[in-house]
Coordinates of C-alpha atoms in Angstrom, one line a residue:
M1 CA 0.0 0.0 0.0
L2 CA 1.3 3.4 -1.0
C3 CA 0.1 5.6 1.8
D4 CA 0.7 6.1 5.6
I5 CA -0.6 2.7 6.6
P6 CA 1.1 0.3 4.1
V7 CA 4.6 1.6 4.7
S8 CA 4.5 0.1 8.1
P9 CA 5.0 -3.7 8.1
Y10 CA 1.9 -5.8 8.6
R11 CA 1.8 -9.0 10.6
Y12 CA -1.1 -10.3 8.7
V13 CA -0.6 -12.3 5.5
C14 CA -3.8 -12.9 3.5
S15 CA -4.5 -16.1 1.8
L16 CA -7.7 -17.2 0.0
R17 CA -8.6 -19.1 3.1
S18 CA -8.7 -15.9 5.1
C19 CA -10.0 -13.4 2.5
P20 CA -12.6 -10.9 3.8
C21 CA -15.5 -11.9 1.7
K22 CA -17.8 -11.8 4.7
M23 CA -15.9 -9.2 6.6
N24 CA -18.1 -6.8 8.4
P25 CA -17.1 -3.1 8.2
P26 CA -16.2 -1.1 11.3
Q27 CA -19.0 1.0 12.5
A28 CA -19.2 3.9 10.1
N29 CA -21.9 6.4 9.0
A30 CA -22.5 5.9 5.3
S31 CA -23.9 9.4 5.0
S32 CA -20.5 10.8 5.9
R33 CA -18.8 9.4 2.7
K34 CA -18.8 12.8 0.9
N35 CA -16.9 14.3 3.8
S36 CA -14.6 11.3 4.4
E37 CA -10.9 11.7 4.9
P38 CA -8.5 10.5 2.2
L39 CA -7.9 7.2 4.0
S40 CA -11.5 6.5 4.8
M41 CA -12.6 3.0 4.0
N42 CA -16.3 3.8 3.8
D43 CA -16.3 3.3 0.0
F44 CA -14.7 -0.1 0.4
W45 CA -17.3 -1.4 2.9
L46 CA -20.2 0.0 1.0
E47 CA -18.9 -1.8 -2.1
V48 CA -18.6 -5.0 -0.1
E49 CA -22.3 -4.6 1.0
N50 CA -23.3 -4.0 -2.6
I51 CA -21.5 -7.2 -3.7
K52 CA -23.4 -9.1 -1.0
Q53 CA -26.7 -7.8 -2.1
M54 CA -26.0 -8.5 -5.8
Q55 CA -25.0 -12.1 -5.0
G56 CA -27.9 -12.5 -2.7
S57 CA -30.3 -11.3 -5.3
D58 CA -29.2 -14.1 -7.7
G59 CA -30.9 -16.7 -5.5
E60 CA -28.1 -19.2 -6.4
E61 CA -25.8 -21.1 -4.2
S62 CA -22.2 -20.7 -5.0
S63 CA -20.7 -23.5 -7.1
S64 CA -17.2 -22.7 -6.2
S65 CA -15.1 -24.9 -4.1
E66 CA -12.7 -23.4 -1.6
P67 CA -9.1 -23.1 -2.7
S68 CA -6.8 -25.3 -0.6
T69 CA -3.3 -24.7 0.7
P70 CA -0.8 -27.3 -0.6
E71 CA 0.5 -29.9 1.8
E72 CA 4.0 -29.9 3.1
G73 CA 6.4 -30.5 0.3
E74 CA 3.7 -30.2 -2.3
A75 CA 4.2 -26.4 -2.6
E76 CA 7.9 -26.9 -3.3
A77 CA 7.1 -29.5 -5.9
D78 CA 4.6 -27.3 -7.6
W79 CA 7.1 -24.4 -7.5
L80 CA 9.8 -26.5 -9.1
Q81 CA 7.4 -27.7 -11.7
D82 CA 6.3 -24.2 -12.6
T83 CA 9.9 -23.0 -12.9
G84 CA 10.8 -25.8 -15.2
L85 CA 13.1 -27.4 -12.5
S86 CA 11.0 -30.5 -11.7
P87 CA 13.7 -32.9 -12.9
L88 CA 15.7 -31.8 -9.9
I89 CA 13.3 -33.7 -7.6
G90 CA 12.8 -36.8 -9.7
G91 CA 10.2 -35.6 -12.1
P92 CA 9.9 -36.6 -15.7
S93 CA 12.9 -37.0 -17.9
P94 CA 14.7 -33.7 -18.1
T95 CA 15.5 -31.8 -21.2
E96 CA 18.4 -29.5 -21.8
G97 CA 15.9 -26.6 -21.7
N98 CA 14.8 -27.5 -18.2
V99 CA 18.4 -28.0 -16.9
L100 CA 19.9 -24.9 -18.5
I101 CA 17.6 -22.6 -16.6
L102 CA 20.2 -23.0 -13.9
S103 CA 22.7 -21.4 -16.1
T104 CA 20.9 -18.0 -16.0
L105 CA 20.4 -17.7 -12.3
T106 CA 21.9 -15.0 -10.0
R107 CA 23.3 -15.6 -6.6
T108 CA 20.0 -15.0 -4.8
Q109 CA 18.0 -16.9 -7.3
T110 CA 20.3 -19.9 -7.0
A111 CA 19.9 -19.8 -3.2
A112 CA 16.1 -19.7 -3.6
V113 CA 16.2 -22.8 -5.8
Q114 CA 18.4 -24.5 -3.2
R115 CA 16.0 -23.7 -0.4
R116 CA 13.0 -25.3 -2.3
V117 CA 15.0 -28.4 -3.1
D118 CA 16.2 -28.8 0.5
S119 CA 12.7 -28.2 1.9
Y120 CA 11.2 -30.7 -0.5
S121 CA 13.9 -33.3 0.5
R122 CA 13.1 -32.7 4.3
S123 CA 9.4 -33.2 3.7
L124 CA 10.1 -36.5 1.9
R125 CA 12.3 -37.7 4.8
K126 CA 9.5 -36.8 7.3
R127 CA 7.0 -38.9 5.3
C128 CA 9.5 -41.7 4.9
K129 CA 9.6 -41.4 1.1
Q130 CA 12.4 -41.8 -1.3
P131 CA 14.6 -38.7 -1.2
A132 CA 15.3 -36.4 -4.2
R133 CA 17.1 -38.1 -7.0
D134 CA 20.8 -38.0 -7.3
V135 CA 22.0 -35.7 -9.9
R136 CA 23.4 -38.6 -12.0
E137 CA 19.9 -39.9 -12.3
V138 CA 18.5 -36.4 -13.2
F139 CA 20.9 -36.1 -16.1
S140 CA 20.3 -39.4 -17.7
A141 CA 22.7 -38.6 -20.5
V142 CA 25.6 -38.6 -18.1
S143 CA 27.3 -41.9 -17.7
T144 CA 27.3 -43.2 -14.1
T145 CA 30.9 -44.2 -14.6
N146 CA 32.0 -40.7 -15.4
S147 CA 34.5 -39.8 -12.7
C148 CA 33.9 -36.1 -13.0
W149 CA 30.6 -36.5 -11.1
G150 CA 32.0 -38.6 -8.3
S151 CA 29.5 -38.5 -5.4
T152 CA 28.4 -35.0 -6.2
N153 CA 24.7 -34.5 -5.5
L154 CA 22.2 -31.9 -6.5
G155 CA 22.7 -29.8 -3.4
N156 CA 26.5 -29.6 -4.0
I157 CA 26.0 -28.4 -7.5
L158 CA 23.5 -25.7 -6.5
R159 CA 25.8 -24.6 -3.6
G160 CA 28.7 -24.5 -6.1
L161 CA 26.6 -22.2 -8.4
H162 CA 25.8 -20.1 -5.4
Q163 CA 29.4 -19.7 -4.4
N164 CA 30.5 -18.9 -8.0
C165 CA 28.0 -16.1 -8.3
S166 CA 29.3 -12.6 -8.0
S167 CA 29.0 -11.2 -4.5
Q168 CA 30.2 -7.7 -5.3
K169 CA 28.6 -4.9 -3.3
L170 CA 26.4 -2.8 -5.5
E171 CA 26.6 0.9 -5.6
P172 CA 23.6 2.7 -4.0
I173 CA 21.3 4.5 -6.4
A174 CA 19.0 7.5 -6.0
S175 CA 15.7 6.7 -4.1
N176 CA 13.6 7.9 -7.1
V177 CA 15.3 5.7 -9.6
F178 CA 13.8 2.3 -10.6
D179 CA 16.8 0.2 -11.6
T180 CA 16.0 -2.8 -13.8
E181 CA 19.6 -3.6 -14.7
V182 CA 20.4 -5.5 -11.5
A183 CA 18.1 -8.3 -10.2
Y184 CA 15.7 -7.0 -7.6
S185 CA 16.7 -9.7 -5.1
E186 CA 20.4 -8.7 -5.5
Q187 CA 19.5 -5.1 -4.8
A188 CA 17.6 -6.2 -1.7
A189 CA 20.5 -8.5 -0.5
D190 CA 22.9 -5.6 -0.8
G191 CA 20.7 -3.1 0.9
Q192 CA 20.5 -0.9 -2.1
N193 CA 17.0 0.5 -1.5
E194 CA 17.2 1.0 2.3
D195 CA 16.6 4.7 1.8
C196 CA 13.2 4.2 0.1
K197 CA 11.1 3.9 3.3
T198 CA 9.6 7.4 3.2
Q199 CA 6.0 7.8 4.1
C200 CA 3.7 8.5 1.2
K201 CA 0.1 9.5 1.0
P202 CA -2.5 9.0 -1.7
E203 CA -2.6 12.6 -2.6
K204 CA 1.1 12.9 -3.0
L205 CA 2.7 9.7 -4.3
P206 CA 6.4 9.8 -5.1
R207 CA 7.6 9.6 -8.6
F208 CA 10.0 7.0 -10.0
H209 CA 11.7 6.9 -13.3
I210 CA 13.3 3.9 -14.9
Q211 CA 17.0 4.1 -15.3
K212 CA 17.7 3.1 -18.9
G213 CA 20.8 1.2 -19.5
R214 CA 22.7 1.0 -22.8
L215 CA 20.2 -1.5 -24.1
G216 CA 17.2 0.7 -23.4
M217 CA 13.9 -0.2 -21.8
T218 CA 11.7 -3.2 -22.8
R219 CA 7.9 -3.3 -22.2
V220 CA 5.8 -6.4 -22.3
S221 CA 4.4 -5.5 -25.8
D222 CA 8.0 -5.2 -27.2
L223 CA 8.7 -8.9 -26.9
S224 CA 7.4 -11.6 -29.2
S225 CA 5.2 -14.4 -27.8
P226 CA 7.9 -17.1 -27.7
D227 CA 10.2 -14.7 -25.7
M228 CA 7.5 -13.7 -23.3
K229 CA 6.7 -17.3 -22.6
Q230 CA 10.0 -17.6 -20.9
V231 CA 9.7 -14.5 -18.8
P232 CA 7.1 -15.8 -16.2
T233 CA 9.3 -18.7 -15.2
L234 CA 12.3 -16.5 -14.6
A235 CA 10.1 -13.9 -12.9
L236 CA 8.7 -16.5 -10.5
I237 CA 12.2 -17.5 -9.5
E238 CA 13.2 -13.9 -9.0
L239 CA 10.0 -13.1 -7.0
T240 CA 10.7 -16.0 -4.7
A241 CA 14.3 -14.9 -4.3
L242 CA 13.2 -11.4 -3.5
C243 CA 10.7 -12.6 -0.9
D244 CA 13.3 -14.8 0.6
V245 CA 15.7 -11.9 1.1
L246 CA 12.9 -9.7 2.5
E247 CA 11.7 -12.6 4.7
I248 CA 8.2 -12.5 3.2
D249 CA 6.2 -15.7 3.3
L250 CA 5.2 -16.2 -0.4
K251 CA 2.4 -18.7 -0.6
R252 CA 0.3 -19.9 -3.5
N253 CA -3.0 -21.8 -3.5
K254 CA -4.3 -24.5 -5.8
A255 CA -6.6 -23.3 -8.5
I256 CA -10.3 -23.2 -7.5
K257 CA -12.9 -25.3 -9.2
R258 CA -16.1 -23.9 -10.5
K259 CA -18.7 -25.4 -12.8
A260 CA -18.6 -24.0 -16.3
S261 CA -21.1 -21.2 -17.0
E262 CA -23.7 -21.7 -19.7
S263 CA -23.5 -18.0 -20.6
K264 CA -21.4 -16.6 -23.4
L265 CA -20.0 -13.4 -21.7
F266 CA -20.3 -13.5 -17.9
G267 CA -18.8 -16.2 -15.7
V268 CA -16.7 -17.5 -18.6
P269 CA -13.0 -18.2 -18.3
L270 CA -10.9 -15.5 -20.0
T271 CA -9.2 -18.0 -22.2
S272 CA -12.5 -19.4 -23.5
L273 CA -13.9 -15.9 -24.0
L274 CA -10.8 -14.8 -26.0
E275 CA -10.9 -18.0 -28.0
H276 CA -14.4 -17.1 -29.1
D277 CA -13.6 -13.4 -29.6
R278 CA -10.7 -14.2 -31.9
R279 CA -13.1 -15.8 -34.4
V280 CA -14.7 -12.4 -34.7
I281 CA -11.5 -10.2 -34.5
S282 CA -8.2 -12.1 -34.8
N283 CA -5.4 -11.4 -32.4
T284 CA -7.8 -9.9 -29.8
Q285 CA -6.0 -9.8 -26.4
V286 CA -8.8 -8.2 -24.3
P287 CA -12.3 -9.7 -24.2
L288 CA -14.6 -7.8 -26.6
I289 CA -17.3 -7.4 -24.0
L290 CA -14.9 -5.7 -21.7
Q291 CA -13.6 -3.5 -24.5
A292 CA -17.2 -2.5 -25.2
I293 CA -17.9 -1.7 -21.6
L294 CA -14.8 0.4 -21.2
T295 CA -15.4 2.2 -24.4
C296 CA -19.0 3.1 -23.4
L297 CA -17.7 4.4 -20.0
E298 CA -15.0 6.5 -21.7
K299 CA -17.5 8.1 -24.1
K300 CA -20.4 8.8 -21.7
G301 CA -19.4 8.1 -18.1
I302 CA -15.8 8.8 -17.3
D303 CA -16.5 12.4 -16.2
V304 CA -19.8 11.7 -14.4
Q305 CA -19.8 12.5 -10.7
G306 CA -19.4 9.4 -8.6
I307 CA -18.8 7.0 -11.5
L308 CA -17.8 3.6 -10.2
R309 CA -18.9 4.7 -6.6
I310 CA -22.6 5.3 -7.1
S311 CA -24.3 2.0 -7.7
G312 CA -26.6 1.5 -10.6
S313 CA -30.0 -0.2 -10.4
Q314 CA -29.5 -3.9 -9.7
A315 CA -32.6 -4.7 -11.8
R316 CA -31.3 -2.7 -14.7
I317 CA -27.8 -4.2 -14.5
K318 CA -29.3 -7.7 -14.5
S319 CA -31.4 -6.8 -17.5
L320 CA -28.4 -5.4 -19.3
Q321 CA -26.5 -8.6 -18.6
Q322 CA -29.3 -10.8 -20.1
R323 CA -29.7 -8.5 -23.2
L324 CA -25.9 -8.6 -23.8
E325 CA -25.9 -12.4 -23.5
R326 CA -28.6 -12.6 -26.3
N327 CA -27.5 -9.8 -28.6
F328 CA -23.9 -8.8 -28.1
Y329 CA -22.3 -11.1 -30.7
A330 CA -25.2 -10.5 -33.1
G331 CA -24.4 -6.8 -33.1
L332 CA -27.9 -5.9 -32.0
F333 CA -27.1 -4.3 -28.7
S334 CA -27.0 -0.5 -28.5
W335 CA -25.2 1.4 -25.7
D336 CA -26.8 4.7 -26.5
E337 CA -29.5 4.8 -23.9
V338 CA -27.7 2.9 -21.1
N339 CA -27.2 4.7 -17.8
P340 CA -23.4 5.1 -17.1
H341 CA -23.7 4.0 -13.5
D342 CA -25.4 0.8 -14.7
V343 CA -22.4 0.2 -17.1
A344 CA -20.0 0.8 -14.3
G345 CA -21.9 -1.8 -12.3
L346 CA -21.7 -4.2 -15.3
L347 CA -17.9 -3.7 -15.3
K348 CA -17.6 -4.7 -11.7
L349 CA -20.0 -7.6 -12.2
F350 CA -17.9 -8.9 -15.1
L351 CA -14.8 -9.0 -12.9
R352 CA -16.6 -10.7 -10.0
E353 CA -18.3 -13.3 -12.2
L354 CA -15.0 -14.6 -13.6
P355 CA -14.6 -18.3 -12.6
A356 CA -11.2 -17.4 -11.2
P357 CA -10.0 -14.0 -10.0
L358 CA -8.4 -11.7 -12.6
L359 CA -5.3 -11.8 -10.4
T360 CA -5.6 -15.7 -10.4
A361 CA -6.4 -17.8 -7.4
E362 CA -2.9 -19.1 -7.3
Y363 CA -1.2 -15.7 -6.9
L364 CA -3.9 -13.7 -5.1
P365 CA -2.3 -14.6 -1.8
A366 CA 1.1 -13.3 -3.2
F367 CA -0.5 -10.0 -4.2
T368 CA -1.9 -9.5 -0.7
A369 CA 1.4 -10.6 0.9
V370 CA 3.1 -7.7 -1.0
Q371 CA 1.5 -5.3 1.4
K372 CA 3.9 -6.6 4.1
I373 CA 6.9 -5.0 2.2
S374 CA 7.6 -1.7 3.9
N375 CA 10.0 -0.5 1.3
L376 CA 8.0 1.3 -1.4
K377 CA 10.4 0.6 -4.3
Q378 CA 10.7 -3.1 -3.3
R379 CA 6.9 -3.3 -3.1
L380 CA 6.7 -2.1 -6.7
Q381 CA 9.4 -4.5 -7.8
A382 CA 7.4 -7.4 -6.4
L383 CA 4.3 -6.1 -8.1
N384 CA 6.2 -5.9 -11.4
L385 CA 7.3 -9.5 -11.1
L386 CA 3.8 -10.7 -10.1
I387 CA 2.3 -9.0 -13.2
L388 CA 4.9 -10.7 -15.4
I389 CA 3.9 -14.1 -13.9
L390 CA 0.2 -13.7 -14.7
P391 CA -1.1 -15.7 -17.7
E392 CA -1.2 -13.6 -20.9
A393 CA -5.0 -13.3 -20.9
N394 CA -5.1 -12.1 -17.3
R395 CA -2.2 -9.7 -17.8
C396 CA -3.7 -8.0 -20.9
T397 CA -7.1 -7.7 -19.4
L398 CA -5.7 -6.2 -16.2
K399 CA -3.7 -3.7 -18.3
A400 CA -6.8 -2.5 -20.1
L401 CA -8.7 -2.1 -16.8
L402 CA -5.9 -0.2 -15.1
E403 CA -5.5 2.1 -18.1
F404 CA -9.2 3.0 -17.9
L405 CA -9.0 3.5 -14.1
S406 CA -6.0 5.9 -14.6
K407 CA -8.1 7.9 -17.1
V408 CA -10.9 8.1 -14.4
A409 CA -8.4 9.4 -11.9
T410 CA -7.1 12.2 -14.2
L411 CA -10.7 13.6 -14.3
E412 CA -11.0 13.9 -10.6
K413 CA -12.2 17.5 -10.7
S414 CA -15.2 16.6 -12.8
N415 CA -16.1 13.1 -11.5
L416 CA -15.0 13.7 -7.9
M417 CA -13.2 10.3 -8.0
S418 CA -9.7 10.5 -6.4
L419 CA -7.2 7.7 -6.9
W420 CA -7.9 6.5 -3.4
N421 CA -11.7 6.5 -4.0
I422 CA -11.1 4.4 -7.2
A423 CA -8.8 2.0 -5.3
T424 CA -11.1 1.4 -2.4
I425 CA -14.1 0.7 -4.7
M426 CA -12.3 -1.6 -7.2
A427 CA -10.3 -3.6 -4.6
P428 CA -13.3 -5.7 -3.4
N429 CA -14.1 -6.5 -7.0
L430 CA -10.6 -7.7 -7.7
F431 CA -9.8 -9.5 -4.3
L432 CA -13.3 -10.8 -3.5
Y433 CA -14.8 -13.2 -5.9
R434 CA -17.9 -15.3 -6.3
G435 CA -18.1 -18.2 -4.0
S436 CA -15.2 -17.3 -1.7
N437 CA -17.1 -17.8 1.5
C438 CA -14.5 -16.9 4.1
K439 CA -14.0 -14.4 6.9
G440 CA -10.9 -12.6 7.9
P441 CA -9.4 -13.0 11.5
E442 CA -10.9 -10.8 14.1
G443 CA -9.4 -7.4 14.1
G444 CA -7.6 -7.9 10.8
E445 CA -10.3 -6.7 8.4
K446 CA -9.3 -3.1 8.5
Q447 CA -5.7 -3.7 7.8
L448 CA -6.5 -6.2 5.1
A449 CA -8.9 -3.8 3.4
E450 CA -6.4 -0.9 3.5
G451 CA -3.7 -3.2 2.2
V452 CA -5.5 -4.5 -0.9
A453 CA -6.9 -1.0 -1.6
G454 CA -3.3 0.3 -1.5
L455 CA -2.2 -2.4 -3.9
V456 CA -4.9 -1.4 -6.4
M457 CA -3.8 2.2 -6.0
A458 CA -0.2 1.3 -6.7
M459 CA -1.1 -0.7 -9.8
V460 CA -3.1 2.2 -11.2
H461 CA -0.6 4.9 -10.4
Y462 CA 2.6 3.0 -11.3
Q463 CA 1.4 0.9 -14.2
D464 CA 4.1 2.3 -16.5
L465 CA 6.7 0.8 -14.3
L466 CA 4.8 -2.5 -13.7
W467 CA 4.5 -3.4 -17.4
T468 CA 8.2 -3.2 -17.9
V469 CA 10.3 -6.3 -18.5
P470 CA 13.4 -5.7 -16.3
T471 CA 16.7 -5.7 -18.2
F472 CA 18.1 -8.4 -16.0
L473 CA 15.2 -10.7 -16.9
L474 CA 15.7 -10.0 -20.6
S475 CA 19.4 -10.8 -20.2
Q476 CA 18.5 -14.1 -18.7
V477 CA 16.1 -14.9 -21.6
R478 CA 19.1 -14.2 -23.9
K479 CA 21.3 -16.5 -21.9
L480 CA 18.7 -19.2 -21.9
N481 CA 18.3 -19.0 -25.6
E482 CA 22.0 -19.1 -26.2
N483 CA 22.5 -22.1 -23.9
S484 CA 19.5 -24.0 -25.3
S485 CA 21.0 -23.9 -28.8
K486 CA 24.2 -25.6 -27.5
R487 CA 24.8 -29.3 -27.1
F488 CA 26.7 -30.5 -24.1
N489 CA 28.6 -33.8 -23.8
D490 CA 28.9 -35.7 -20.5
S491 CA 32.3 -34.2 -19.5
R492 CA 31.4 -30.6 -20.2
L493 CA 28.0 -30.3 -18.4
L494 CA 29.1 -30.1 -14.8
N495 CA 32.0 -27.7 -15.7
F496 CA 29.5 -25.6 -17.7
L497 CA 27.1 -25.2 -14.7
R498 CA 29.9 -24.3 -12.4
K499 CA 31.6 -21.7 -14.7
I500 CA 28.7 -19.9 -16.2
H501 CA 29.0 -16.9 -13.9
T502 CA 32.7 -16.6 -14.4
D503 CA 32.1 -16.6 -18.2
K504 CA 29.4 -14.0 -17.7
E505 CA 31.9 -11.7 -15.9
K506 CA 34.5 -12.2 -18.6
H507 CA 31.9 -11.3 -21.3
E508 CA 30.8 -8.2 -19.4
K509 CA 34.5 -7.0 -19.1
S510 CA 35.3 -7.6 -22.7
Q511 CA 36.0 -4.4 -24.7
T512 CA 33.3 -3.4 -27.2
E513 CA 34.3 -2.6 -30.7
P514 CA 34.8 1.1 -31.2
C515 CA 33.1 1.1 -34.6
K516 CA 31.1 -1.4 -36.7
Q517 CA 29.3 -1.3 -40.0
V518 CA 26.0 -3.3 -40.2
K519 CA 23.2 -3.8 -42.7
I520 CA 19.6 -3.2 -41.7
Q521 CA 16.8 -4.9 -43.5
A522 CA 13.6 -3.1 -44.5
S523 CA 12.1 -5.5 -47.1
V524 CA 8.6 -4.2 -46.4
F525 CA 9.6 -0.9 -48.0
V526 CA 12.6 -1.6 -50.2
K527 CA 14.4 -4.6 -51.6
D528 CA 18.0 -3.6 -50.7
S529 CA 19.3 -3.1 -47.2
L530 CA 20.6 0.0 -45.4
A531 CA 24.2 0.2 -44.5
V532 CA 24.8 2.0 -41.1
Q533 CA 28.1 2.8 -39.5
L534 CA 27.8 2.3 -35.8
D535 CA 29.8 4.0 -33.1
E536 CA 29.4 4.2 -29.3
G537 CA 26.8 7.0 -29.6
T538 CA 24.6 5.5 -32.3
R539 CA 21.1 4.9 -31.0
A540 CA 18.0 3.2 -32.5
A541 CA 16.4 6.6 -33.0
D542 CA 19.4 7.6 -35.2
V543 CA 19.0 4.5 -37.4
L544 CA 15.3 5.2 -37.9
K545 CA 16.0 8.8 -38.8
K546 CA 18.6 7.9 -41.3
F547 CA 16.3 5.3 -42.8
Q548 CA 13.5 7.8 -43.3
E549 CA 15.8 10.4 -44.8
H550 CA 17.6 7.9 -47.1
F551 CA 14.6 6.3 -48.6
A552 CA 12.5 9.4 -48.7
Q553 CA 15.0 10.7 -51.3
R554 CA 15.5 7.5 -53.2
S555 CA 12.1 5.8 -53.4
W556 CA 9.5 8.3 -54.4
Q557 CA 8.1 6.0 -57.0
M558 CA 7.8 3.1 -54.7
I559 CA 6.2 5.3 -52.0
R560 CA 3.6 6.5 -54.4
T561 CA 2.6 2.9 -55.2
V562 CA 1.8 2.2 -51.5
S563 CA -0.2 5.5 -51.2
L564 CA 2.1 7.3 -48.8
I565 CA 1.8 10.7 -50.5
K566 CA -0.8 13.1 -49.3
C567 CA -3.1 14.7 -51.9
N568 CA -1.1 17.9 -51.8
G569 CA 2.0 16.0 -52.8
S570 CA 3.8 16.3 -49.4
F571 CA 5.7 13.3 -48.1
E572 CA 4.3 11.4 -45.1
F573 CA 6.4 8.4 -44.0
P574 CA 4.6 5.7 -41.9
N575 CA 5.5 5.1 -38.3
V576 CA 8.2 2.5 -38.2
E577 CA 10.1 0.6 -35.5
L578 CA 13.5 -1.1 -35.4
Y579 CA 13.4 -4.8 -34.4
E580 CA 16.1 -7.2 -33.3
V581 CA 15.4 -10.6 -34.8
G582 CA 17.2 -13.9 -34.3
G583 CA 20.4 -14.7 -32.5
N584 CA 19.6 -15.0 -28.8
I585 CA 16.1 -13.4 -29.1
C586 CA 13.1 -14.3 -31.2
E587 CA 11.9 -10.8 -31.9
H588 CA 12.3 -7.6 -29.9
C589 CA 11.0 -4.1 -30.7
L590 CA 13.9 -1.8 -29.7
D591 CA 13.6 1.2 -27.4
H592 CA 14.6 4.3 -29.4
D593 CA 17.3 5.0 -26.7
T594 CA 19.0 1.6 -27.4
Y595 CA 22.7 2.0 -28.1
M596 CA 23.2 -0.1 -31.2
L597 CA 26.9 -1.0 -30.8
D598 CA 26.1 -2.4 -27.3
L599 CA 23.2 -4.3 -28.7
Y600 CA 25.5 -5.8 -31.4
N601 CA 27.9 -7.0 -28.8
A602 CA 25.0 -8.5 -26.8
N603 CA 23.6 -10.3 -29.8
P604 CA 26.1 -10.5 -32.6
N605 CA 24.2 -13.2 -34.5
G606 CA 20.9 -11.2 -34.6
E607 CA 19.5 -9.2 -37.5
W608 CA 18.0 -5.8 -37.4
V609 CA 14.8 -5.2 -39.4
I610 CA 12.7 -2.1 -39.8
K611 CA 9.0 -2.7 -39.8
P612 CA 5.8 -0.7 -39.5
S613 CA 4.7 0.1 -35.9
P614 CA 2.3 -2.6 -34.6
P615 CA -1.4 -1.7 -34.8
S616 CA -3.1 -0.8 -31.6
T617 CA -5.6 -3.3 -30.1
P618 CA -9.0 -2.9 -31.8
I619 CA -11.6 -1.3 -29.6
L620 CA -15.3 -1.7 -30.3

């Protein structure tokens, strides 16, 4: 939470077994809402009451089953499975891709893996089961007679990796700088952000700016799908390492089970909804019904006083839902005469009716545990990693929602909805979900409510930071791609695992070439390539500028054929971006501040291609 309360450590960790779905608000006069203080939770409790009434009016029993906490040892096994390291505990036959994840790990990440393997082994011993497999069994390709392994077990290898990792003290950085070059867990282990514990209030949140390195900044949308598929695994390892350093208990629950809905729009899993929507509009990343709701609110409700806070008519909302189910995909539904407050109620209903929470049942406890982090910057780092871990459908839908909520907050003068008001109203709709019949511990409701409201406020206010792929994670993706393309014989594998960090240091210390000439492809526009002379100051923006100037002069006839000339004859070049393709990355849209010579040294086997800017997500 980013206000007076969340910067103090909480002793309460929420799980889905102790969520406040039936929490009763502290005694408060609802009529005093207009004159409430910035940290008043009246809106939160009124929203909880509205949710209860809406659920009660359905006249249906919940079909959800309560999420369960994994048994001892099961959580570690699930974690190792999700991080691609299950072969370390005797899982299915390993592949090089599974094993080589170890080659990308930092000191703190390696320690986190070691803790999970050790914990799993202890749980097996307690239950008198077979211990974790010997490393010689894990790597079946390695001959059992190979003397290089000796009696080495998995723990020794991981400890060896841990010892080989760099333990250099990091230089402190300014408190308002969001550093993505160094792993967050490494920053925490070296006390780099100890000066970021300043108190902050909703009306005056501190600003952070991302410290761009020589390779620029990468957002989620800049990476291709194959590259992004590797990010959640690495982000989960890093989040676990960060929480270990901060001594935060990071728990996950098993997925909840709920009967499939017979509807087409509400109560449908996001993946199923998007699968249907992509038959209508290909490459849709946000459900079309949610896009339509948000578009309607932006057009006719975003500046209405009390939007999101003032409840619409339950009867009208229910009628809207039924009409949409019948007519939405047929294109027969009109939003023209719909009351904005009813549409806002429909938005919240859509979120609550999802079979699983938008933040996922597995990671909802992790989101609420983040409120225990007293350091503001580290809290944002944990949120950044959590968002990267979310499934793509959840992440894209959450992004669309947060972008809308940010727009609502910018119009506070007309709609009277402050960022804190928005957070306290939307928090119950994100953290309480249909069928979660549980009650928080006595006396803990207020802290929990303030904590989750603070998290929503952080996600809305700092979303530009949260949808960034940290540079250190992208470097790990590159390393993983490089190592996955190599083949290792029996005698080289152990030495490779032990020397990876030494090799990394040597690579970082190597001198970059002072000058380099490269060719850049732009086959969409012209057949031949563009030769560019790189030096230490050449950026991606410089390359794009040279491309536009060069081909604006040479290719007038070609440009006319693709209708890029205005009627008055003036030249208008399309928006283009520079992409890194191949080598140790699949496809990466480059930040304009990327220094190209540094990128060449980071990925010498990659190609650079100029393409049109990707189209924005279609909105109904």
